[in-house]
Tab-separated table of C-alpha atoms in Angstrom:
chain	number	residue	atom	x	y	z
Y	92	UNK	CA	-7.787	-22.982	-17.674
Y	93	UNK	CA	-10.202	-24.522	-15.168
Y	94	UNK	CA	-13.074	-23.130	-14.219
Y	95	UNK	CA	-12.106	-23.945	-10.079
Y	96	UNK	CA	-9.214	-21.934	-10.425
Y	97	UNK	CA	-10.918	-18.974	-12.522
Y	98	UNK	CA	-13.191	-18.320	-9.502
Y	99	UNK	CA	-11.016	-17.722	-7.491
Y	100	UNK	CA	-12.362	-15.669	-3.854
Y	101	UNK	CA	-8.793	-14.920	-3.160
Y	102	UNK	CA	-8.105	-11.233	-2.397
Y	103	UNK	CA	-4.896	-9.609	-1.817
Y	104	UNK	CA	-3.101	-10.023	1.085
Y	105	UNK	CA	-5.295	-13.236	2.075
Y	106	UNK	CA	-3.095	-16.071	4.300
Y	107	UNK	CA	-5.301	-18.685	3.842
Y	108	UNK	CA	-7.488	-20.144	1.012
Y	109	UNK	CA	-11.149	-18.712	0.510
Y	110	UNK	CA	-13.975	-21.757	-0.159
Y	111	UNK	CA	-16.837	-20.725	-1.931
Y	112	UNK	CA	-18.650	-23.521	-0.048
Y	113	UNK	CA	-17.898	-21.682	3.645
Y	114	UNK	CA	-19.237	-18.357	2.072
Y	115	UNK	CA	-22.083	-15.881	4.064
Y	116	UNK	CA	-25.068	-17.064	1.465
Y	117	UNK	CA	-26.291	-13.542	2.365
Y	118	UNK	CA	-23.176	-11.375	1.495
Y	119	UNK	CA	-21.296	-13.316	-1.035
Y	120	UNK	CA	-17.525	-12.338	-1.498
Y	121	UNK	CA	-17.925	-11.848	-5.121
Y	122	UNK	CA	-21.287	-9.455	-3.888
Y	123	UNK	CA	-18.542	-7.993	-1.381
Y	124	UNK	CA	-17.090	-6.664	-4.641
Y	125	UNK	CA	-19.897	-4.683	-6.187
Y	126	UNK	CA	-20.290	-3.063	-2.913
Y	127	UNK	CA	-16.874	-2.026	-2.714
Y	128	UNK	CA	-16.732	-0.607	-5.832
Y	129	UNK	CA	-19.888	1.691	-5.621
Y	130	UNK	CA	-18.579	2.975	-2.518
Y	131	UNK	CA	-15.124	4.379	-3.824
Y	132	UNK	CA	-14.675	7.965	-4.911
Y	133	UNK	CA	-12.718	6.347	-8.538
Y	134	UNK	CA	-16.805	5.159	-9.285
Y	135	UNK	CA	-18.753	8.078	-7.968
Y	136	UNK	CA	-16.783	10.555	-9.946
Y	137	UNK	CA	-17.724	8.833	-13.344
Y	138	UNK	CA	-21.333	10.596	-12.577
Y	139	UNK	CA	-19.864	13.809	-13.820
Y	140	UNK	CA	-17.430	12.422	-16.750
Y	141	UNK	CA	-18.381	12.094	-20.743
Y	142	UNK	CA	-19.851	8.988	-21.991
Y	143	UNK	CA	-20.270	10.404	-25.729
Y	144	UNK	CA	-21.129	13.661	-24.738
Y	145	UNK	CA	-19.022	16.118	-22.981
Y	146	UNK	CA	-20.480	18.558	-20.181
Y	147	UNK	CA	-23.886	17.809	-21.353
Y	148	UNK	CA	-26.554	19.765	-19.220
Y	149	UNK	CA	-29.642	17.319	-20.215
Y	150	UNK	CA	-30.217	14.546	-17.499
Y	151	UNK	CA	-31.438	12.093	-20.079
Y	152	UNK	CA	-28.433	11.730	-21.774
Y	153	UNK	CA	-25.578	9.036	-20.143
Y	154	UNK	CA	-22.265	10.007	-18.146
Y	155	UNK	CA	-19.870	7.431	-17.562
Y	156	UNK	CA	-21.662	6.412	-13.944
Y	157	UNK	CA	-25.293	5.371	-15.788
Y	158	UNK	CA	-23.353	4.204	-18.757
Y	159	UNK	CA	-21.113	1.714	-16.081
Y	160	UNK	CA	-24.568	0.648	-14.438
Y	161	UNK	CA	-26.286	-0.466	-17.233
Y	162	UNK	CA	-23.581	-2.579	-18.496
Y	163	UNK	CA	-23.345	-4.153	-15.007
Y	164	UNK	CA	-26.998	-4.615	-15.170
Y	165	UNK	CA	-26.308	-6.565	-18.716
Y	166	UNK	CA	-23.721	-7.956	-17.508
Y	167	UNK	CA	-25.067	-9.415	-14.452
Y	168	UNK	CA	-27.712	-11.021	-16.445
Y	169	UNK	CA	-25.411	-12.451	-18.661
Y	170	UNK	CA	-23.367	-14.418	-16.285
Y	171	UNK	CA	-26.187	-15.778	-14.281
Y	172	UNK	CA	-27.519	-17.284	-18.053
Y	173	UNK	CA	-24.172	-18.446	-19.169
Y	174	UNK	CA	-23.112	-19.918	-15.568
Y	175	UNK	CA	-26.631	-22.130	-15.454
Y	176	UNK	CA	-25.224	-23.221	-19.045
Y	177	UNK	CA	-21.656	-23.860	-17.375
Y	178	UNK	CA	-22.731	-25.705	-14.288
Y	179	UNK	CA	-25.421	-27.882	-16.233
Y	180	UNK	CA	-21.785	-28.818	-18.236
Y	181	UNK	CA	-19.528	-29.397	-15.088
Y	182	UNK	CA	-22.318	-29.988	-12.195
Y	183	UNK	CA	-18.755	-30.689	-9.966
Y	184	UNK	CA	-18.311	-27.061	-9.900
Y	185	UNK	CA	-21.533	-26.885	-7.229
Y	186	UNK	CA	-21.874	-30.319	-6.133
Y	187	UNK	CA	-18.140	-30.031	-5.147
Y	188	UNK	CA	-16.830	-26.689	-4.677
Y	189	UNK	CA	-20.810	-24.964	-3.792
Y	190	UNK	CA	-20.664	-22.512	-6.907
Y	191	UNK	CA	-24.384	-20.953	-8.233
Y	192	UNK	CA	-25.081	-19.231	-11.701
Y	193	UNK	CA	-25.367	-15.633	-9.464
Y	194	UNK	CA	-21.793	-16.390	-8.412
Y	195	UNK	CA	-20.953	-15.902	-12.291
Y	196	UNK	CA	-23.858	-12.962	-12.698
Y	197	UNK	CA	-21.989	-11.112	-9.445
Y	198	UNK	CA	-18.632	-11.662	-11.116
Y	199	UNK	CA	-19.372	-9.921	-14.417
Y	200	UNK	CA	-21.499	-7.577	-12.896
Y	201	UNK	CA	-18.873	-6.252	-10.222
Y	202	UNK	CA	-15.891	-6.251	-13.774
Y	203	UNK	CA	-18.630	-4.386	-15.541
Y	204	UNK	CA	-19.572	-1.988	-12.801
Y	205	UNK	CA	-15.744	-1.128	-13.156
Y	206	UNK	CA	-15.047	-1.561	-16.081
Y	207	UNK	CA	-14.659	2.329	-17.186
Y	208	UNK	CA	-13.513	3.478	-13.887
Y	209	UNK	CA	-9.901	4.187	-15.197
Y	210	UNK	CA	-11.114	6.467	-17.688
Y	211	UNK	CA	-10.213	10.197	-17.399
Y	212	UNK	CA	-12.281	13.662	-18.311
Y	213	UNK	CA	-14.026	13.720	-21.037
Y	214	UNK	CA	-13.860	10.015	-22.757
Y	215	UNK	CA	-12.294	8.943	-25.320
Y	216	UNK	CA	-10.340	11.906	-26.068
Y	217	UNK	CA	-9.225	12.728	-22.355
Y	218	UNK	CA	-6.742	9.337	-23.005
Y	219	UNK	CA	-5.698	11.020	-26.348
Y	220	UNK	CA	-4.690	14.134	-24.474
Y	221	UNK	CA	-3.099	12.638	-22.078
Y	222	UNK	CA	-0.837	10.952	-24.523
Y	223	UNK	CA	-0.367	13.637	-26.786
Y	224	UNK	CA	1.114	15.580	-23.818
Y	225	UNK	CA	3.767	13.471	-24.105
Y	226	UNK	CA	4.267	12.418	-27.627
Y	227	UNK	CA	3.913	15.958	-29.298
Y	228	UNK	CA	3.903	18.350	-25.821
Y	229	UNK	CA	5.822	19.931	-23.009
Y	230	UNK	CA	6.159	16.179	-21.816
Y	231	UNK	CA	8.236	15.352	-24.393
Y	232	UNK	CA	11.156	16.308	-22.530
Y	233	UNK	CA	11.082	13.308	-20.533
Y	234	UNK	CA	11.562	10.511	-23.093
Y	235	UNK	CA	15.190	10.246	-22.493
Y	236	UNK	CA	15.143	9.681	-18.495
Y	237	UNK	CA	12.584	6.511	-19.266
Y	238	UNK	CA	12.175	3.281	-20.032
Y	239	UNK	CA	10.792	2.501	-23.329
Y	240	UNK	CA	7.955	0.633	-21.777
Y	241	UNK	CA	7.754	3.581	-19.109
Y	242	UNK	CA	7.398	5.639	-21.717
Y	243	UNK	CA	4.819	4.090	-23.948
Y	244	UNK	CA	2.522	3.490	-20.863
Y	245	UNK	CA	2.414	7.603	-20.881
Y	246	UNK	CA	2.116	8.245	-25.069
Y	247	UNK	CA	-0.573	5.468	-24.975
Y	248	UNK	CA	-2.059	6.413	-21.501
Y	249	UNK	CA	-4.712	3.430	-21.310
Y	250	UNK	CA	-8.135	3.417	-19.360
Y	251	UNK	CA	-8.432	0.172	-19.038
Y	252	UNK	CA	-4.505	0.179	-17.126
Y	253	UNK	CA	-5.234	2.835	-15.026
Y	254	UNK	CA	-8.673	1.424	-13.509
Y	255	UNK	CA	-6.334	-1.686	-12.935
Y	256	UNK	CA	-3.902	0.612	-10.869
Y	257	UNK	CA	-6.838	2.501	-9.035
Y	258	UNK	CA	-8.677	-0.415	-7.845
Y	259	UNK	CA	-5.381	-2.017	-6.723
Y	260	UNK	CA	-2.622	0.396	-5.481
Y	261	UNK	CA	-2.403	0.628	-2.244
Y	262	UNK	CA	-2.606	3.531	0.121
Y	263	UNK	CA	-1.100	4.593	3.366
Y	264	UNK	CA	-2.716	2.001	5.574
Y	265	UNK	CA	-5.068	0.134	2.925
Y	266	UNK	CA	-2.699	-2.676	1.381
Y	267	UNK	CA	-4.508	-3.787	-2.399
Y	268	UNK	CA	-6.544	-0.666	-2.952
Y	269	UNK	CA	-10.170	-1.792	-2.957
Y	270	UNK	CA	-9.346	-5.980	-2.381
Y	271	UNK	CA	-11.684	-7.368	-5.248
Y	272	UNK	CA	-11.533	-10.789	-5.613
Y	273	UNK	CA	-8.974	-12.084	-7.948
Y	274	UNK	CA	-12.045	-13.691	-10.050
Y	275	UNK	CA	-13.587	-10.211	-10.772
Y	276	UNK	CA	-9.500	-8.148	-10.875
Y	277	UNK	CA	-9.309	-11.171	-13.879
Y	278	UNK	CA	-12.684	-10.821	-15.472
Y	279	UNK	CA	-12.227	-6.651	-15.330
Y	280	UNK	CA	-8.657	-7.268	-17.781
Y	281	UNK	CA	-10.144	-7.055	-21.168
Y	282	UNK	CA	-6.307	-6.519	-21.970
Y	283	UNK	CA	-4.564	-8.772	-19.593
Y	284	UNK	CA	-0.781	-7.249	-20.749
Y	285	UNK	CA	1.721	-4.765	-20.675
Y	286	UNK	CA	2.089	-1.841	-23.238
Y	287	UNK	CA	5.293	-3.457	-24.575
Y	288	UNK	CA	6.542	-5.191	-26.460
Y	289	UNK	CA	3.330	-3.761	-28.999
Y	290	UNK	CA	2.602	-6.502	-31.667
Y	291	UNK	CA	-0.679	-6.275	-33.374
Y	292	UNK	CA	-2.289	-8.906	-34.265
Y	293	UNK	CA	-5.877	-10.452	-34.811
Y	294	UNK	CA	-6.291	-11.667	-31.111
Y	295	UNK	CA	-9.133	-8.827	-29.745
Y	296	UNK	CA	-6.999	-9.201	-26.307
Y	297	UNK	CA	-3.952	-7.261	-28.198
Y	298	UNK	CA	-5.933	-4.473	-29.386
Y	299	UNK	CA	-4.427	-2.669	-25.848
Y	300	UNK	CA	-3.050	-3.016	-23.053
Y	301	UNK	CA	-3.975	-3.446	-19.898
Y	302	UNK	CA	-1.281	-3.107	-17.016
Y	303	UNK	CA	1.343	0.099	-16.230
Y	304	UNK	CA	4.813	-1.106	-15.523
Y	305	UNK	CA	3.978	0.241	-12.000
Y	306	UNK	CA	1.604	-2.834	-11.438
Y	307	UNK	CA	3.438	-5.799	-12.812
Y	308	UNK	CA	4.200	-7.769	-9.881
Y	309	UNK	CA	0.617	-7.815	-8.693
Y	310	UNK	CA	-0.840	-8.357	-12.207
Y	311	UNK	CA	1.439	-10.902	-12.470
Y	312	UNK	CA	-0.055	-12.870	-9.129
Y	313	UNK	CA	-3.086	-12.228	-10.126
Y	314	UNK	CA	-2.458	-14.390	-13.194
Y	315	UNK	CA	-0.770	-16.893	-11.757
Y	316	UNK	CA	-3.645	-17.647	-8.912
Y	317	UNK	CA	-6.216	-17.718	-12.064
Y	318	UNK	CA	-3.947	-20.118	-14.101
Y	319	UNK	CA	-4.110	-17.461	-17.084
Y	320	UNK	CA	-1.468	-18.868	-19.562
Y	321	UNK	CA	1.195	-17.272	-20.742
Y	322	UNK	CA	1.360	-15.741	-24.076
Y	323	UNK	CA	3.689	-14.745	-26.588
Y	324	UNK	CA	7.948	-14.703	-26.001
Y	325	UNK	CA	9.194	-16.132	-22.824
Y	326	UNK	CA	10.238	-12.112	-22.317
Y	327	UNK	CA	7.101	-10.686	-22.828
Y	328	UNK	CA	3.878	-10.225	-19.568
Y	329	UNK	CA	0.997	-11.524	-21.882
Y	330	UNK	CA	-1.413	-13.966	-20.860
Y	331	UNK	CA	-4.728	-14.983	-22.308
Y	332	UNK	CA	-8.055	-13.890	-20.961
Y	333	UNK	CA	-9.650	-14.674	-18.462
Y	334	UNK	CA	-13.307	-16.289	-20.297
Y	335	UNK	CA	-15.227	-14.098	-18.118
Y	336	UNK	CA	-13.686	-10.771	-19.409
Y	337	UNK	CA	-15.694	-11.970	-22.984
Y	338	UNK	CA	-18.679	-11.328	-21.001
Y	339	UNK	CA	-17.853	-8.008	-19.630
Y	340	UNK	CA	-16.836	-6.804	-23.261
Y	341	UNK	CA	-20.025	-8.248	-24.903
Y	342	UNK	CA	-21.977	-6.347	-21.987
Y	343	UNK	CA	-20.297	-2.623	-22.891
Y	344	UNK	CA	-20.719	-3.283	-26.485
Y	345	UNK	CA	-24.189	-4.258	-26.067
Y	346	UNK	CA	-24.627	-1.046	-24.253
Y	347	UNK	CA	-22.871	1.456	-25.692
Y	348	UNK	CA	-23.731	0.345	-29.431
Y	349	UNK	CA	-27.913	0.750	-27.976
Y	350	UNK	CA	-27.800	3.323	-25.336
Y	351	UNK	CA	-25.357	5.681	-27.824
Y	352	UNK	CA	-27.520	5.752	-30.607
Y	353	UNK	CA	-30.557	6.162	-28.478
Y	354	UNK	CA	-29.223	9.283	-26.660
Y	355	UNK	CA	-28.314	10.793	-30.127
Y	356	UNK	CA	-32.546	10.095	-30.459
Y	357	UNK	CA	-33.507	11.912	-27.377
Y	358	UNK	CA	-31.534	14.628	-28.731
Y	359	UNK	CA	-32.781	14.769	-31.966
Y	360	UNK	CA	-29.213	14.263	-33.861
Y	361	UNK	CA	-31.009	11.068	-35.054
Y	362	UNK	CA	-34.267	11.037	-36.453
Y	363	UNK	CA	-36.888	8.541	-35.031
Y	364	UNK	CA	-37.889	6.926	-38.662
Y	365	UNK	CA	-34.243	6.765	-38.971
Y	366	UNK	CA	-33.822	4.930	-35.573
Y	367	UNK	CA	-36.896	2.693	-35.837
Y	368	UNK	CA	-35.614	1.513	-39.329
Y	369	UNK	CA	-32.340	0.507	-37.949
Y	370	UNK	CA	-33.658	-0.988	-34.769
Y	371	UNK	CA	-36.322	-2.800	-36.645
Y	372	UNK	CA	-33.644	-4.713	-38.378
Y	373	UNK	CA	-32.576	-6.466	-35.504
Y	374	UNK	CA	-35.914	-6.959	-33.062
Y	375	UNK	CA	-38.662	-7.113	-35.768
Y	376	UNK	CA	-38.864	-11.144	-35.135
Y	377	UNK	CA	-39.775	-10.160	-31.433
Y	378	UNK	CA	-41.874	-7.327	-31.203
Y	379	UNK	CA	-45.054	-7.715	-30.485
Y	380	UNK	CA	-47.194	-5.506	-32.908
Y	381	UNK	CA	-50.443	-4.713	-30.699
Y	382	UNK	CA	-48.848	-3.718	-27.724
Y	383	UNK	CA	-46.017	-1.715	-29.654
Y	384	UNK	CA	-49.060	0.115	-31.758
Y	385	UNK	CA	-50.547	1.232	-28.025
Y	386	UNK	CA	-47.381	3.147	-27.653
Y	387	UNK	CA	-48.082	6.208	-28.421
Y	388	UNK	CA	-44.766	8.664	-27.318
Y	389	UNK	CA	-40.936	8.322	-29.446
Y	390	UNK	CA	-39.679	7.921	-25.762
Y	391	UNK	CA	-42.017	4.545	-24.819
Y	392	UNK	CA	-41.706	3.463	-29.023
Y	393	UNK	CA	-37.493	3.912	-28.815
Y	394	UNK	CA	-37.491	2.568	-25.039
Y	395	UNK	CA	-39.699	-0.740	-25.850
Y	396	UNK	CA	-37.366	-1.720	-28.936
Y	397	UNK	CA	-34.524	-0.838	-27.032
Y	398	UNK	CA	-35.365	-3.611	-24.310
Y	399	UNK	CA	-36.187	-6.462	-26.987
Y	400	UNK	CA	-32.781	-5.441	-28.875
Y	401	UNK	CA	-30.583	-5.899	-25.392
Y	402	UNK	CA	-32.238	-9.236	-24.557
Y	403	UNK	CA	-31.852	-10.346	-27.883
Y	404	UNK	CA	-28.140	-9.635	-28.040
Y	405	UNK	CA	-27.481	-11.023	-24.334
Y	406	UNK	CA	-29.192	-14.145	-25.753
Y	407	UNK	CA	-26.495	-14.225	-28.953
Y	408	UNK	CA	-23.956	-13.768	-26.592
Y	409	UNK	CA	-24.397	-16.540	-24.154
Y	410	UNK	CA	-24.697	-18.582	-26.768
Y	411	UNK	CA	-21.229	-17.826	-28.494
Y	412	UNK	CA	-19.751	-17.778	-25.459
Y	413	UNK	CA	-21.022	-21.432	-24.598
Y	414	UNK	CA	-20.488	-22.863	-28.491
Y	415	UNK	CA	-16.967	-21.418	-28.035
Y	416	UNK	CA	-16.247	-22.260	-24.412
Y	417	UNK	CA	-13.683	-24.900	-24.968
Y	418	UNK	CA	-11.437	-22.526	-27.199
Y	419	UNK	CA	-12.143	-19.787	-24.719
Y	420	UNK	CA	-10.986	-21.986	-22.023
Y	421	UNK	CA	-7.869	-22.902	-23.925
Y	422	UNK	CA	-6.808	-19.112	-24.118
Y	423	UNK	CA	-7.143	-19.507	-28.022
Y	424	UNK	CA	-10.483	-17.807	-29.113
Y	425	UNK	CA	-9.069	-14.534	-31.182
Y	426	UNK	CA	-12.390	-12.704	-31.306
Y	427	UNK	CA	-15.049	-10.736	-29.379
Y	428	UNK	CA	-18.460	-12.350	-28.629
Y	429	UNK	CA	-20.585	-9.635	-30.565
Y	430	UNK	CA	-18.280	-10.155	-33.720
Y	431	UNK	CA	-19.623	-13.073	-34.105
Y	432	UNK	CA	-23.298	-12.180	-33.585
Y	433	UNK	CA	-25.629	-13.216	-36.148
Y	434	UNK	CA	-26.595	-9.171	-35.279
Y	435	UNK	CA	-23.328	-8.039	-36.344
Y	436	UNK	CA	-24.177	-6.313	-39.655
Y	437	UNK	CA	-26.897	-4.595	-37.754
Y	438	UNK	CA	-24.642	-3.325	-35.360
Y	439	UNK	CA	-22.047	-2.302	-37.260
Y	440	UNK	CA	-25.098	-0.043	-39.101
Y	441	UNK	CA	-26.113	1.693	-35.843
Y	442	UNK	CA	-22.443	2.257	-34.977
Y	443	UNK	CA	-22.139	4.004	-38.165
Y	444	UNK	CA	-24.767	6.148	-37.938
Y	445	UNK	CA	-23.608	7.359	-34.074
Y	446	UNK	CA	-20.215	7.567	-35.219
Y	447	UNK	CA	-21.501	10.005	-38.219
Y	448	UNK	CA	-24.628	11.822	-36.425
Y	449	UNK	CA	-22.959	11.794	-32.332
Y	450	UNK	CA	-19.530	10.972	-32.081
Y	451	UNK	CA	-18.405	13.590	-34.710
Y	452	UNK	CA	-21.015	16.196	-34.001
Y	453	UNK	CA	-19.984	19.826	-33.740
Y	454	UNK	CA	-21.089	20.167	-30.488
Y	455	UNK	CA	-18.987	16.553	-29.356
Y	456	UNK	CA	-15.823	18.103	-31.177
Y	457	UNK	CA	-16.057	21.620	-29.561
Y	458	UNK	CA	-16.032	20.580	-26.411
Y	459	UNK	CA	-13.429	17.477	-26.887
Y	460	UNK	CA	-11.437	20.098	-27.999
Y	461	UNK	CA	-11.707	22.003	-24.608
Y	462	UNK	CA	-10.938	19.179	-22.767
Y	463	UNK	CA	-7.642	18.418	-25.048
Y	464	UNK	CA	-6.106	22.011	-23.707
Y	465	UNK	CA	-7.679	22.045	-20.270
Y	466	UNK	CA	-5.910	18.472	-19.678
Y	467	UNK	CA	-2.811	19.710	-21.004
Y	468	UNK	CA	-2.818	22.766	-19.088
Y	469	UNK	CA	-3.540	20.867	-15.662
Y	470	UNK	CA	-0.311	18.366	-16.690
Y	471	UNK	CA	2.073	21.346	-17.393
Y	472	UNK	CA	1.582	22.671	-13.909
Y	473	UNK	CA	0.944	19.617	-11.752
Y	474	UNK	CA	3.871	17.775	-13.121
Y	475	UNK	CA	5.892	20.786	-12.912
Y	476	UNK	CA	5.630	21.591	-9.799
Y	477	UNK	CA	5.981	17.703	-8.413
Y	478	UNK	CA	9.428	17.553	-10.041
Y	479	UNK	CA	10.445	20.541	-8.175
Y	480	UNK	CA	8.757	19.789	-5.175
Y	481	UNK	CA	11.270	16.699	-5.383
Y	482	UNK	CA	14.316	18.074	-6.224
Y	483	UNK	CA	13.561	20.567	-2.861
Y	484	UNK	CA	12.945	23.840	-4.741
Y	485	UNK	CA	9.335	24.604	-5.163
Y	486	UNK	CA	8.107	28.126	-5.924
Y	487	UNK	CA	5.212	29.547	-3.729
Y	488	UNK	CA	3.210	28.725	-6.980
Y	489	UNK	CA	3.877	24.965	-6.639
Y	490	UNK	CA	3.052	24.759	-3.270
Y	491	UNK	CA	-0.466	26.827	-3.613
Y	492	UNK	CA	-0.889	23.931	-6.436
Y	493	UNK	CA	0.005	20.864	-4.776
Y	494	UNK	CA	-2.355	21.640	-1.801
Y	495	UNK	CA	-4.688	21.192	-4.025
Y	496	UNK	CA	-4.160	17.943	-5.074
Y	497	UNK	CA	-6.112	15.127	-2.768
Y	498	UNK	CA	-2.987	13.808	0.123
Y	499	UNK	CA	-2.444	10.849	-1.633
Y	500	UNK	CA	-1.167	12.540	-4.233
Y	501	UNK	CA	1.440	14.856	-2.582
Y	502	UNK	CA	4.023	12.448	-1.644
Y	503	UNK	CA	6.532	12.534	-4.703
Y	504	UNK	CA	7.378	8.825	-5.552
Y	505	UNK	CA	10.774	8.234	-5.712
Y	506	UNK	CA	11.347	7.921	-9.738
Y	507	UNK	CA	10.188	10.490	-12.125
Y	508	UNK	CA	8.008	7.540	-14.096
Y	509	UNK	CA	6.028	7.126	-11.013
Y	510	UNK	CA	5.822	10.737	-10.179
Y	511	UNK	CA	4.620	11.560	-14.063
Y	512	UNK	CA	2.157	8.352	-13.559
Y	513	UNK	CA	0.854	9.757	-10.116
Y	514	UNK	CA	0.007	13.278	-11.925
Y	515	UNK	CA	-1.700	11.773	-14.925
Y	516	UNK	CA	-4.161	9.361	-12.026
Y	517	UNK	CA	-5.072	12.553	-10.220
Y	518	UNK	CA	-5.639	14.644	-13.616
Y	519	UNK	CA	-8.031	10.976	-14.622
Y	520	UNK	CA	-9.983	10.574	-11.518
Y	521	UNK	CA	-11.205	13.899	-11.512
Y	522	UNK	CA	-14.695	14.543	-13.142
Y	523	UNK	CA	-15.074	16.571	-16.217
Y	524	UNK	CA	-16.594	19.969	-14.236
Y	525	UNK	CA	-13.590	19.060	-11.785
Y	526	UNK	CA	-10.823	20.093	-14.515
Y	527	UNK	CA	-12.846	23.030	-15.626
Y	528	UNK	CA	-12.872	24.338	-12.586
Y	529	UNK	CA	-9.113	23.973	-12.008
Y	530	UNK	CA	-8.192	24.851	-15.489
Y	531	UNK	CA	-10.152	28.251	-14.694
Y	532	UNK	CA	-7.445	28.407	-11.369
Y	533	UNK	CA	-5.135	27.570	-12.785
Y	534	UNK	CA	-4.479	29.272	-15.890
C-alpha cells in the first residue's frame, strides 16, 4: 500500500481527481467529514443508545454518542502524533502532494466519530437479537428463499456492516449516503470483508465482518481506489486493512477499556481502592504525587489517573503502529495495536473486573433482556407487514405500522433479502427509548 493512495479525498460520485494540495486550508475535505457525520440523524441517535448500560437515567454514565466522541477525541490525537512520525519518514508526502499530521488526526477522528454508528438498541446484545431472530425465531422461515451469504449477513447481523451501509446507501436524491472521503470510508472498516466465506483465523481483521452483500460493489471501489490488497481465494471479497483503521481500533479500546471501568466507579459497582489499585498499575511512573495528594474528591482522584492512563496508552500506540508500519503497510500485521502494549496485562485486568462487576451486572442483564424481546417483537411486525405490503395484501394493521416507519423505509425493495435488511436498519437506527416506545404500540 502507499501512503498517496491511502489518502485518498475521493468521494463518491467525484469526475475528477481531488489534490490535497488545491484543498480550502480552512475547511479541509477530510474536516468536511467530521462535519457530515455529526450532522446525520444515524450519529445523533447514538445519544439515547447503550454503551454498557442500558436505559440508564444517570447523566454521568456514557451512551453510545459520548462514548463515539471521546474515541474521536483519542483518536484525533493519535493520528496527528503518528502522521508527524509518518511524514518525518516520507517528507514527499507534504513536500509533494501538501499532506499535514492534522490531515491524519481528521482522518481517524472522522472513522472514530463513526465508528459505532451502525450499532442498534441497546449494544452489544441488540446485534445478538437481531440475529437470533433469525437463527432460532419467527425469521427462521426465510433461510430457504436466501443466499447463504444473504443469510449469514442476518444470523450474524454486524455493527460494524451496517454503519458501512448507513453512511453510504443512497437515498432518493442523495447518491453515496453521507460522501465521506474514501480515506476515512477505509480507515472506518475495522473488518474490510464480507460475512462469507467465514474462516477464522489469527488475523484481528477476520474476527468479523464488515460489508452486507447489499454493499459489495461500492466496498469493492472503495478498495480498489485505496490499493487495499486482496486477501484470501481469488473467490472470496477480503482485503487487508487499511493502516489507519489500527488507529481507530486502538482509540475505542483505549476508551472503552478506561471510560467502562470508570463508569462502573461513579456507580459504585467498583470500589475506588479497587479502581486506584488497578489504575495505579499502569500510570504510577507518571503521576505526580503532590498534586494528586491535593485532590481531595473520588471524582477529581479517578478523573486525574484516568487522563495520565489515556495519554500513556495513545503514546504505546503510536509507537507500535510506527515500529510495525512496514508490515502494516504490507497488509500482513495479524494483530491489534493494544495487544501488543507493554500495558496489555494491565488491561486485560481492568477488562476483567468490568466484565465481572458491569457487563454482567443484574441490572445490565435485566434490561438486555428487555431489549432481546422488544427487538424481536418490533421485527415480527415490521417485517411482516413489508412482505405483505409487497405481495399487495396488507391488513389495515400493516398499514397503521408502516406509516410509522421514517419514508425511506416504506418503499419495499424488490428482493425479500433487501426488504428483511431494510427492516433490521430501521429497527438499528432507532435509539433505545425509541423501541420502547414502539414496543409499548405495538404489542
Amino acid at each position: 500500500m502507499h501512503w498517496e493512495q491511502l489518502l485518498s479525498l475521493r468521494r463518491q460520485g467525484d469526475t475528477h481527481k481531488r489534490l490535497r494540495v488545491e484543498q480550502d486550508e480552512m475547511r479541509l475535505g477530510f474536516e468536511v467529514d467530521f462535519d457530515r457525520i455529526i450532522f446525520s440523524s444515524s450519529f445523533r441517535s447514538l445519544q439515547d443508545k447503550t454503551q454498557v448500560i442500558p436505559l440508564s437515567k444517570t447523566d454521568f454514565v456514557h451512551t453510545r454518542l459520548t462514548h463515539s466522541l471521546e474515541v474521536s477525541v483519542v483518536g484525533r490525537t493519535l493520528g496527528r502524533i503518528v502522521g508527524l512520525e509518518l511524514l518525518q519518514k516520507y517528507p514527499h508526502l507534504h513536500e509533494v502532494h501538501g499532506f499535514q499530521a492534522h490531515d491524519f488526526g481528521a482522518i481517524v477522528a472522522a472513522s472514530s466519530l463513526a465508528h459505532d454508528i451502525g450499532n442498534p438498541p441497546f449494544g452489544h446484545s441488540g446485534e445478538k437479537a437481531i440475529g437470533e431472530y433469525f437463527s432460532v425465531g419467527n425469521g427462521q422461515q426465510f433461510q430457504s428463499l436466501l443466499t447463504p451469504s444473504e443469510w449469514y449477513d442476518l444470523i450474524h447481523f454486524e455493527g460494524n456492516a451496517n454503519g458501512f451501509s448507513l453512511v453510504t446507501q443512497d437515498r432518493p436524491g442523495v447518491e453515496g449516503g453521507l460522501r465521506l472521503t474514501y480515506a476515512t470510508l477505509g480507515a472506518f472498516m475495522k473488518y474490510p470483508k464480507v460475512s462469507l466465506p467465514h474462516k477464522p483465523t489469527s488475523n484481528i481483521s477476520d474476527k468479523k465482518y464488515g460489508v452486507f452483500q447489499a454493499d459489495t460493489l461500492f466496498f469493492e471501489e472503495v478498495a480498489t481506489e485505496l490499493g487495499l490488497p486482496k486477501r484470501g481465494g481469488k473467490d472470496e471479497l477480503r482485503y487487508a486493512r487499511h493502516p489507519l483503521a489500527f488507529l481507530v481500533e486502538a482509540a475505542d479500546d483505549i476508551c472503552y477499556t478506561i471510560i467502562d471501568f470508570e463508569d462502573g466507579i461513579n456507580l459504585g459497582w467498583i470500589s475506588e481502592d479497587f479502581a486506584l489499585e488497578y489504575l495505579m498499575k499502569m500510570v504510577r511512573h507518571a503521576i505526580n504525587v503532590e498534586k494528586y495528594n491535593k485532590l481531595k474528591t473520588r471524582e477529581d482522584r479517578i478523573s486525574y489517573l484516568r487522563a495520565i492512563a489515556i495519554n500513556a496508552l495513545i503514546q504505546d500506540a503510536m509507537k507500535i503502529f510506527m515500529d510495525n508500519e512496514s508490515a502494516i503497510l504490507e497488509g500482513s500485521y495479524p494483530f491489534s495495536l493494544m495487544d501488543k502494549s507493554i500495558y496489555a496485562a494491565q488491561m486485560k485486568d481492568i477488562i476483567q473486573l468490568s466484565v465481572e462487576r458491569i457487563y454482567k451486572s443484574k441490572e445490565v442483564i435485566e434490561k438486555e433482556v428487555r431489549g432481546h424481546r422488544i427487538l424481536s417483537l418490533l421485527l415480527d411486525v415490521f417485517i411482516a407487514a413489508s412482505n405483505r405490503d409487497f405481495e399487495g395484501n396488507p391488513t389495515q394493521f400493516d398499514k397503521l405500522a408502516l406509516s410509522l416507519l421514517p419514508e425511506r423505509y416504506r418503499n419495499s425493495k424488490d428482493t425479500l433479502y433487501e426488504r428483511l435488511l431494510q427492516i433490521c436498519q430501521f429497527v438499528s437506527i432507532q435509539t433505545d427509548g425509541k423501541v420502547v416506545q414502539l414496543y409499548e404500540v405495538l404489542r
